[in-house]
Amino acid sequence: MEIPNVNIRASDHPFWNGVVSFCGVAYFIAWSYSFYPQLILNYRRKRTTGLSPDFIYLNPLGFLALTLWSWGAYYSPIARRQYEERHGEGHFPEVSKSDLAFSLHAFLISTITLGQVWWYSRKVNKSSIYGREEDPLLPHQHHNGDDDNRTKGDSLVSVEPTKPSIPCQIALAALFAAAGISAVSVWLGKYQLLDWLYLVSSIKLIISTVKYIPQVVLNWKLRSVEGFAIGQIICDLIGSVLSFAQLVISSIFISHDPQGIIANPAKLGLSFLSLTFDLIFIVQKYWLFRNAGREEEGEGGPGDEEED
């Protein structure tokens, strides 16, 4: 059975197709750009303290799940046929080319950010980590006089806060196991491919819910958002609104299928979750801890100097 290309609708709905295309390009730019302030901040500081390890480890896995859902729902004839059987002839997943581009780009950039954590953890002097910016999620460590006798080479070591917490490690293992077991069920014919893609999209939503919480807690315990680039939140907020607008317009005014909105749980849920936590981070930055950064500027500290 040949599946028609329903993603090209310009001749049927020229105006709404143009609006959808604009929203897609705009949300891709906003959401994609939101990754770069953190990359740049990490590079300039030459360290990643103040950035939650759980957030960094969960991010690539979440965007891998989003990539699998988006590309599978868009390109797989089997998944699209199964979707059509459930939602009626001529209806297909509301996945756009901007969704494909963003999911893959986000996976690559979040993986690079994880690489920064690994790299700078080997370059940062351990004493600077447990000085002014000690990780509040870990117990305080008391140093004895032997620390003064450490060699210069010993000071460049991997730092514990760059590792995900035990709950995070358990969650990662459980998510991988769930995806793997269900994939075997698909291969054995006991599970439909579309259901597996829905499971993968659910994993993305779970990760998006969980990954922000450690960063919110870390900001609260530090009483500061230093080390967490707030610029990415502004762009993320704009991208969330545009992504949701694209989904709604495409489903209602082009496909004439309002069910298409909830039939794309990854995009719908991601928009609302991102919007919610973006607002929390904005409140932390511009209300709760708005003076924290100014107070610390005069103090200075290890690693704050910019290299020429």
PDB file of C-alpha atoms in Angstrom, residues 5-244:
ATOM      1  CA  ASN A   5       2.824  12.408   0.951  1.00  0.00           C
ATOM      2  CA  VAL A   6       0.442  14.406   3.108  1.00  0.00           C
ATOM      3  CA  ASN A   7       3.172  16.762   4.307  1.00  0.00           C
ATOM      4  CA  ILE A   8       2.886  18.857   1.138  1.00  0.00           C
ATOM      5  CA  ARG A   9      -0.343  20.814   1.473  1.00  0.00           C
ATOM      6  CA  ALA A  10       0.578  24.213   0.049  1.00  0.00           C
ATOM      7  CA  SER A  11      -1.823  23.945  -2.866  1.00  0.00           C
ATOM      8  CA  ASP A  12      -4.779  23.133  -0.588  1.00  0.00           C
ATOM      9  CA  HIS A  13      -4.105  25.581   2.244  1.00  0.00           C
ATOM     10  CA  PRO A  14      -1.609  28.203   1.034  1.00  0.00           C
ATOM     11  CA  PHE A  15      -2.179  30.670   3.882  1.00  0.00           C
ATOM     12  CA  TRP A  16      -2.209  28.239   6.792  1.00  0.00           C
ATOM     13  CA  ASN A  17       0.629  26.261   5.272  1.00  0.00           C
ATOM     14  CA  GLY A  18       2.651  29.457   5.206  1.00  0.00           C
ATOM     15  CA  VAL A  19       1.835  30.152   8.859  1.00  0.00           C
ATOM     16  CA  VAL A  20       2.787  26.606   9.837  1.00  0.00           C
ATOM     17  CA  SER A  21       6.054  26.879   7.931  1.00  0.00           C
ATOM     18  CA  PHE A  22       6.863  30.185   9.622  1.00  0.00           C
ATOM     19  CA  CYS A  23       6.124  28.764  13.087  1.00  0.00           C
ATOM     20  CA  GLY A  24       8.235  25.718  12.296  1.00  0.00           C
ATOM     21  CA  VAL A  25      11.262  27.713  11.167  1.00  0.00           C
ATOM     22  CA  ALA A  26      10.908  30.230  14.010  1.00  0.00           C
ATOM     23  CA  TYR A  27      10.558  27.595  16.749  1.00  0.00           C
ATOM     24  CA  PHE A  28      13.503  25.659  15.297  1.00  0.00           C
ATOM     25  CA  ILE A  29      15.682  28.774  15.444  1.00  0.00           C
ATOM     26  CA  ALA A  30      14.542  29.719  18.962  1.00  0.00           C
ATOM     27  CA  TRP A  31      14.812  26.249  20.453  1.00  0.00           C
ATOM     28  CA  SER A  32      18.082  25.486  18.660  1.00  0.00           C
ATOM     29  CA  TYR A  33      19.676  28.782  19.678  1.00  0.00           C
ATOM     30  CA  SER A  34      18.653  28.111  23.292  1.00  0.00           C
ATOM     31  CA  PHE A  35      21.386  25.457  23.501  1.00  0.00           C
ATOM     32  CA  TYR A  36      24.263  27.760  22.613  1.00  0.00           C
ATOM     33  CA  PRO A  37      24.318  30.204  25.575  1.00  0.00           C
ATOM     34  CA  GLN A  38      25.137  27.262  27.869  1.00  0.00           C
ATOM     35  CA  LEU A  39      27.849  25.990  25.535  1.00  0.00           C
ATOM     36  CA  ILE A  40      29.401  29.450  25.315  1.00  0.00           C
ATOM     37  CA  LEU A  41      29.127  30.038  29.070  1.00  0.00           C
ATOM     38  CA  ASN A  42      30.846  26.722  29.805  1.00  0.00           C
ATOM     39  CA  TYR A  43      33.635  27.562  27.359  1.00  0.00           C
ATOM     40  CA  ARG A  44      34.226  31.026  28.799  1.00  0.00           C
ATOM     41  CA  ARG A  45      34.212  29.838  32.425  1.00  0.00           C
ATOM     42  CA  LYS A  46      36.265  26.738  31.609  1.00  0.00           C
ATOM     43  CA  ARG A  47      34.116  24.855  34.107  1.00  0.00           C
ATOM     44  CA  THR A  48      30.554  23.621  34.496  1.00  0.00           C
ATOM     45  CA  THR A  49      29.964  24.030  38.240  1.00  0.00           C
ATOM     46  CA  GLY A  50      26.485  25.323  38.960  1.00  0.00           C
ATOM     47  CA  LEU A  51      25.087  23.080  36.226  1.00  0.00           C
ATOM     48  CA  SER A  52      23.179  20.029  37.445  1.00  0.00           C
ATOM     49  CA  PRO A  53      24.844  16.751  36.341  1.00  0.00           C
ATOM     50  CA  ASP A  54      21.445  15.018  36.265  1.00  0.00           C
ATOM     51  CA  PHE A  55      20.166  17.651  33.845  1.00  0.00           C
ATOM     52  CA  ILE A  56      23.176  17.159  31.566  1.00  0.00           C
ATOM     53  CA  TYR A  57      23.002  13.362  31.530  1.00  0.00           C
ATOM     54  CA  LEU A  58      19.245  13.168  30.986  1.00  0.00           C
ATOM     55  CA  ASN A  59      19.175  15.735  28.191  1.00  0.00           C
ATOM     56  CA  PRO A  60      20.872  13.664  25.439  1.00  0.00           C
ATOM     57  CA  LEU A  61      18.750  10.606  26.228  1.00  0.00           C
ATOM     58  CA  GLY A  62      15.586  12.688  26.088  1.00  0.00           C
ATOM     59  CA  PHE A  63      16.442  14.188  22.737  1.00  0.00           C
ATOM     60  CA  LEU A  64      17.478  10.789  21.409  1.00  0.00           C
ATOM     61  CA  ALA A  65      13.963   9.608  22.286  1.00  0.00           C
ATOM     62  CA  LEU A  66      12.476  12.674  20.573  1.00  0.00           C
ATOM     63  CA  THR A  67      14.581  11.989  17.477  1.00  0.00           C
ATOM     64  CA  LEU A  68      13.427   8.376  17.298  1.00  0.00           C
ATOM     65  CA  TRP A  69       9.782   9.418  17.645  1.00  0.00           C
ATOM     66  CA  SER A  70       9.945  12.237  15.100  1.00  0.00           C
ATOM     67  CA  TRP A  71      11.913  10.426  12.423  1.00  0.00           C
ATOM     68  CA  GLY A  72      10.033   7.167  12.934  1.00  0.00           C
ATOM     69  CA  ALA A  73       6.590   8.796  12.757  1.00  0.00           C
ATOM     70  CA  TYR A  74       7.589  10.818   9.689  1.00  0.00           C
ATOM     71  CA  TYR A  75       9.433   8.231   7.594  1.00  0.00           C
ATOM     72  CA  SER A  76       8.260   4.764   8.680  1.00  0.00           C
ATOM     73  CA  PRO A  77       5.543   3.425   6.306  1.00  0.00           C
ATOM     74  CA  ILE A  78       4.579   0.844   8.918  1.00  0.00           C
ATOM     75  CA  ALA A  79       4.058   3.391  11.707  1.00  0.00           C
ATOM     76  CA  ARG A  80       2.169   5.758   9.408  1.00  0.00           C
ATOM     77  CA  ARG A  81      -0.115   2.978   8.223  1.00  0.00           C
ATOM     78  CA  GLN A  82      -0.851   1.962  11.797  1.00  0.00           C
ATOM     79  CA  TYR A  83      -1.619   5.594  12.662  1.00  0.00           C
ATOM     80  CA  GLU A  84      -3.983   5.855   9.674  1.00  0.00           C
ATOM     81  CA  GLU A  85      -5.806   2.698  10.754  1.00  0.00           C
ATOM     82  CA  ARG A  86      -6.456   4.229  14.180  1.00  0.00           C
ATOM     83  CA  HIS A  87      -7.315   7.789  13.135  1.00  0.00           C
ATOM     84  CA  GLY A  88      -8.986   7.311   9.786  1.00  0.00           C
ATOM     85  CA  GLU A  89      -7.902   7.247   6.168  1.00  0.00           C
ATOM     86  CA  GLY A  90      -5.785  10.191   5.108  1.00  0.00           C
ATOM     87  CA  HIS A  91      -4.672  11.123   8.631  1.00  0.00           C
ATOM     88  CA  PHE A  92      -1.010  10.868   9.535  1.00  0.00           C
ATOM     89  CA  PRO A  93       1.182  11.938  12.486  1.00  0.00           C
ATOM     90  CA  GLU A  94       1.536  15.709  12.818  1.00  0.00           C
ATOM     91  CA  VAL A  95       5.300  15.696  12.522  1.00  0.00           C
ATOM     92  CA  SER A  96       6.950  18.441  10.463  1.00  0.00           C
ATOM     93  CA  LYS A  97      10.382  18.790   8.899  1.00  0.00           C
ATOM     94  CA  SER A  98      11.245  21.356  11.557  1.00  0.00           C
ATOM     95  CA  ASP A  99      10.568  18.652  14.164  1.00  0.00           C
ATOM     96  CA  LEU A 100      13.047  16.380  12.393  1.00  0.00           C
ATOM     97  CA  ALA A 101      15.709  19.079  12.210  1.00  0.00           C
ATOM     98  CA  PHE A 102      15.274  20.230  15.795  1.00  0.00           C
ATOM     99  CA  SER A 103      15.268  16.786  17.397  1.00  0.00           C
ATOM    100  CA  LEU A 104      18.492  15.737  15.679  1.00  0.00           C
ATOM    101  CA  HIS A 105      20.208  19.076  16.296  1.00  0.00           C
ATOM    102  CA  ALA A 106      19.173  19.060  19.960  1.00  0.00           C
ATOM    103  CA  PHE A 107      20.536  15.545  20.440  1.00  0.00           C
ATOM    104  CA  LEU A 108      23.910  16.497  18.952  1.00  0.00           C
ATOM    105  CA  ILE A 109      24.288  19.746  20.915  1.00  0.00           C
ATOM    106  CA  SER A 110      23.187  18.236  24.235  1.00  0.00           C
ATOM    107  CA  THR A 111      25.749  15.475  23.686  1.00  0.00           C
ATOM    108  CA  ILE A 112      28.450  18.099  23.124  1.00  0.00           C
ATOM    109  CA  THR A 113      27.417  19.813  26.369  1.00  0.00           C
ATOM    110  CA  LEU A 114      27.794  16.494  28.169  1.00  0.00           C
ATOM    111  CA  GLY A 115      31.255  16.242  26.640  1.00  0.00           C
ATOM    112  CA  GLN A 116      32.097  19.657  28.109  1.00  0.00           C
ATOM    113  CA  VAL A 117      31.197  18.386  31.574  1.00  0.00           C
ATOM    114  CA  TRP A 118      33.549  15.448  31.173  1.00  0.00           C
ATOM    115  CA  TRP A 119      36.335  17.588  29.726  1.00  0.00           C
ATOM    116  CA  TYR A 120      36.279  20.454  32.198  1.00  0.00           C
ATOM    117  CA  SER A 121      35.942  18.089  35.150  1.00  0.00           C
ATOM    118  CA  ARG A 122      39.493  17.018  34.363  1.00  0.00           C
ATOM    119  CA  LYS A 123      40.737  20.588  34.099  1.00  0.00           C
ATOM    120  CA  VAL A 124      39.207  22.240  37.146  1.00  0.00           C
ATOM    121  CA  ASN A 125      41.227  22.315  40.337  1.00  0.00           C
ATOM    122  CA  LYS A 126      39.360  20.328  42.967  1.00  0.00           C
ATOM    123  CA  SER A 127      39.864  23.021  45.577  1.00  0.00           C
ATOM    124  CA  SER A 128      37.956  25.559  43.461  1.00  0.00           C
ATOM    125  CA  ILE A 129      35.007  23.206  43.253  1.00  0.00           C
ATOM    126  CA  TYR A 130      34.712  22.789  46.992  1.00  0.00           C
ATOM    127  CA  GLY A 131      35.372  26.425  47.650  1.00  0.00           C
ATOM    128  CA  ARG A 132      32.850  29.129  46.784  1.00  0.00           C
ATOM    129  CA  GLU A 133      30.758  26.878  44.534  1.00  0.00           C
ATOM    130  CA  GLU A 134      30.545  23.646  46.490  1.00  0.00           C
ATOM    131  CA  ASP A 135      27.830  21.370  45.178  1.00  0.00           C
ATOM    132  CA  PRO A 136      24.906  21.704  47.599  1.00  0.00           C
ATOM    133  CA  LEU A 137      23.534  18.309  46.646  1.00  0.00           C
ATOM    134  CA  LEU A 138      26.553  16.573  48.143  1.00  0.00           C
ATOM    135  CA  PRO A 139      27.656  16.368  51.770  1.00  0.00           C
ATOM    136  CA  HIS A 140      30.340  18.847  52.801  1.00  0.00           C
ATOM    137  CA  GLN A 141      33.788  17.387  52.534  1.00  0.00           C
ATOM    138  CA  HIS A 142      36.400  18.333  55.114  1.00  0.00           C
ATOM    139  CA  HIS A 143      39.959  18.539  53.916  1.00  0.00           C
ATOM    140  CA  ASN A 144      42.870  17.706  56.170  1.00  0.00           C
ATOM    141  CA  GLY A 145      46.406  18.939  56.113  1.00  0.00           C
ATOM    142  CA  ASP A 146      47.459  16.233  53.697  1.00  0.00           C
ATOM    143  CA  ASP A 147      45.628  18.091  50.958  1.00  0.00           C
ATOM    144  CA  ASP A 148      48.343  20.738  51.031  1.00  0.00           C
ATOM    145  CA  ASN A 149      50.872  18.120  50.054  1.00  0.00           C
ATOM    146  CA  ARG A 150      49.042  17.064  46.911  1.00  0.00           C
ATOM    147  CA  THR A 151      51.099  17.348  43.770  1.00  0.00           C
ATOM    148  CA  LYS A 152      50.070  19.702  41.039  1.00  0.00           C
ATOM    149  CA  GLY A 153      49.139  16.772  38.833  1.00  0.00           C
ATOM    150  CA  ASP A 154      46.874  15.309  41.502  1.00  0.00           C
ATOM    151  CA  SER A 155      44.798  18.477  41.601  1.00  0.00           C
ATOM    152  CA  LEU A 156      43.583  17.951  38.052  1.00  0.00           C
ATOM    153  CA  VAL A 157      41.185  15.115  38.760  1.00  0.00           C
ATOM    154  CA  SER A 158      37.671  14.130  37.893  1.00  0.00           C
ATOM    155  CA  VAL A 159      35.179  15.703  40.274  1.00  0.00           C
ATOM    156  CA  GLU A 160      32.277  13.795  41.812  1.00  0.00           C
ATOM    157  CA  PRO A 161      29.558  16.420  41.083  1.00  0.00           C
ATOM    158  CA  THR A 162      29.972  15.740  37.362  1.00  0.00           C
ATOM    159  CA  LYS A 163      28.455  12.293  37.841  1.00  0.00           C
ATOM    160  CA  PRO A 164      24.692  11.759  37.829  1.00  0.00           C
ATOM    161  CA  SER A 165      23.046  10.999  41.145  1.00  0.00           C
ATOM    162  CA  ILE A 166      22.103   7.446  42.105  1.00  0.00           C
ATOM    163  CA  PRO A 167      18.376   8.069  41.425  1.00  0.00           C
ATOM    164  CA  CYS A 168      19.313   9.459  38.015  1.00  0.00           C
ATOM    165  CA  GLN A 169      21.444   6.410  37.220  1.00  0.00           C
ATOM    166  CA  ILE A 170      18.574   4.130  38.213  1.00  0.00           C
ATOM    167  CA  ALA A 171      16.160   6.118  36.061  1.00  0.00           C
ATOM    168  CA  LEU A 172      18.498   5.955  33.056  1.00  0.00           C
ATOM    169  CA  ALA A 173      18.846   2.190  33.405  1.00  0.00           C
ATOM    170  CA  ALA A 174      15.081   1.723  33.767  1.00  0.00           C
ATOM    171  CA  LEU A 175      14.317   3.831  30.690  1.00  0.00           C
ATOM    172  CA  PHE A 176      16.856   1.990  28.574  1.00  0.00           C
ATOM    173  CA  ALA A 177      15.459  -1.343  29.778  1.00  0.00           C
ATOM    174  CA  ALA A 178      11.858  -0.342  29.000  1.00  0.00           C
ATOM    175  CA  ALA A 179      12.756   0.789  25.489  1.00  0.00           C
ATOM    176  CA  GLY A 180      14.832  -2.329  24.861  1.00  0.00           C
ATOM    177  CA  ILE A 181      12.217  -4.798  26.103  1.00  0.00           C
ATOM    178  CA  SER A 182       9.451  -3.161  24.077  1.00  0.00           C
ATOM    179  CA  ALA A 183      11.703  -3.123  20.983  1.00  0.00           C
ATOM    180  CA  VAL A 184      12.132  -6.887  21.324  1.00  0.00           C
ATOM    181  CA  SER A 185       8.340  -7.217  21.585  1.00  0.00           C
ATOM    182  CA  VAL A 186       7.973  -5.305  18.313  1.00  0.00           C
ATOM    183  CA  TRP A 187      10.503  -7.582  16.660  1.00  0.00           C
ATOM    184  CA  LEU A 188       8.561 -10.630  17.912  1.00  0.00           C
ATOM    185  CA  GLY A 189       5.310  -9.206  16.531  1.00  0.00           C
ATOM    186  CA  LYS A 190       3.659  -8.758  19.938  1.00  0.00           C
ATOM    187  CA  TYR A 191       3.825  -4.968  19.886  1.00  0.00           C
ATOM    188  CA  GLN A 192       3.133  -2.504  17.095  1.00  0.00           C
ATOM    189  CA  LEU A 193       5.855  -0.158  15.930  1.00  0.00           C
ATOM    190  CA  LEU A 194       3.610   2.866  16.487  1.00  0.00           C
ATOM    191  CA  ASP A 195       3.091   1.844  20.107  1.00  0.00           C
ATOM    192  CA  TRP A 196       6.861   1.599  20.551  1.00  0.00           C
ATOM    193  CA  LEU A 197       7.257   5.098  19.117  1.00  0.00           C
ATOM    194  CA  TYR A 198       4.598   6.340  21.539  1.00  0.00           C
ATOM    195  CA  LEU A 199       6.537   4.710  24.371  1.00  0.00           C
ATOM    196  CA  VAL A 200       9.708   6.442  23.224  1.00  0.00           C
ATOM    197  CA  SER A 201       7.893   9.778  23.090  1.00  0.00           C
ATOM    198  CA  SER A 202       6.650   9.130  26.630  1.00  0.00           C
ATOM    199  CA  ILE A 203      10.246   8.593  27.719  1.00  0.00           C
ATOM    200  CA  LYS A 204      11.048  12.048  26.384  1.00  0.00           C
ATOM    201  CA  LEU A 205       8.207  13.547  28.410  1.00  0.00           C
ATOM    202  CA  ILE A 206       9.318  11.728  31.565  1.00  0.00           C
ATOM    203  CA  ILE A 207      12.868  12.965  31.099  1.00  0.00           C
ATOM    204  CA  SER A 208      11.707  16.520  30.399  1.00  0.00           C
ATOM    205  CA  THR A 209       9.719  16.432  33.639  1.00  0.00           C
ATOM    206  CA  VAL A 210      12.547  15.016  35.708  1.00  0.00           C
ATOM    207  CA  LYS A 211      15.605  16.685  34.193  1.00  0.00           C
ATOM    208  CA  TYR A 212      14.640  20.237  35.159  1.00  0.00           C
ATOM    209  CA  ILE A 213      13.919  19.438  38.817  1.00  0.00           C
ATOM    210  CA  PRO A 214      17.577  18.945  39.886  1.00  0.00           C
ATOM    211  CA  GLN A 215      18.489  22.291  38.279  1.00  0.00           C
ATOM    212  CA  VAL A 216      15.623  24.049  40.055  1.00  0.00           C
ATOM    213  CA  VAL A 217      16.751  22.512  43.364  1.00  0.00           C
ATOM    214  CA  LEU A 218      20.403  23.345  42.704  1.00  0.00           C
ATOM    215  CA  ASN A 219      19.555  26.990  41.943  1.00  0.00           C
ATOM    216  CA  TRP A 220      17.499  27.133  45.135  1.00  0.00           C
ATOM    217  CA  LYS A 221      20.247  25.693  47.340  1.00  0.00           C
ATOM    218  CA  LEU A 222      22.909  27.897  45.769  1.00  0.00           C
ATOM    219  CA  ARG A 223      20.542  30.878  46.021  1.00  0.00           C
ATOM    220  CA  SER A 224      21.866  31.754  42.581  1.00  0.00           C
ATOM    221  CA  VAL A 225      21.549  30.827  38.901  1.00  0.00           C
ATOM    222  CA  GLU A 226      25.246  31.419  38.212  1.00  0.00           C
ATOM    223  CA  GLY A 227      26.563  28.731  35.905  1.00  0.00           C
ATOM    224  CA  PHE A 228      23.144  28.193  34.341  1.00  0.00           C
ATOM    225  CA  ALA A 229      22.728  30.340  31.212  1.00  0.00           C
ATOM    226  CA  ILE A 230      19.396  32.127  31.528  1.00  0.00           C
ATOM    227  CA  GLY A 231      19.560  33.183  27.873  1.00  0.00           C
ATOM    228  CA  GLN A 232      18.633  29.664  26.846  1.00  0.00           C
ATOM    229  CA  ILE A 233      15.433  29.921  28.896  1.00  0.00           C
ATOM    230  CA  ILE A 234      14.176  32.997  27.046  1.00  0.00           C
ATOM    231  CA  CYS A 235      14.690  31.301  23.691  1.00  0.00           C
ATOM    232  CA  ASP A 236      13.180  28.082  25.018  1.00  0.00           C
ATOM    233  CA  LEU A 237      10.084  29.995  26.120  1.00  0.00           C
ATOM    234  CA  ILE A 238       9.607  31.502  22.663  1.00  0.00           C
ATOM    235  CA  GLY A 239      10.180  28.131  21.003  1.00  0.00           C
ATOM    236  CA  SER A 240       7.594  26.458  23.237  1.00  0.00           C
ATOM    237  CA  VAL A 241       4.870  28.886  22.200  1.00  0.00           C
ATOM    238  CA  LEU A 242       5.705  28.636  18.492  1.00  0.00           C
ATOM    239  CA  SER A 243       5.952  24.836  18.550  1.00  0.00           C
ATOM    240  CA  PHE A 244       2.530  24.546  20.180  1.00  0.00           C
TER     241      PHE A 244
END
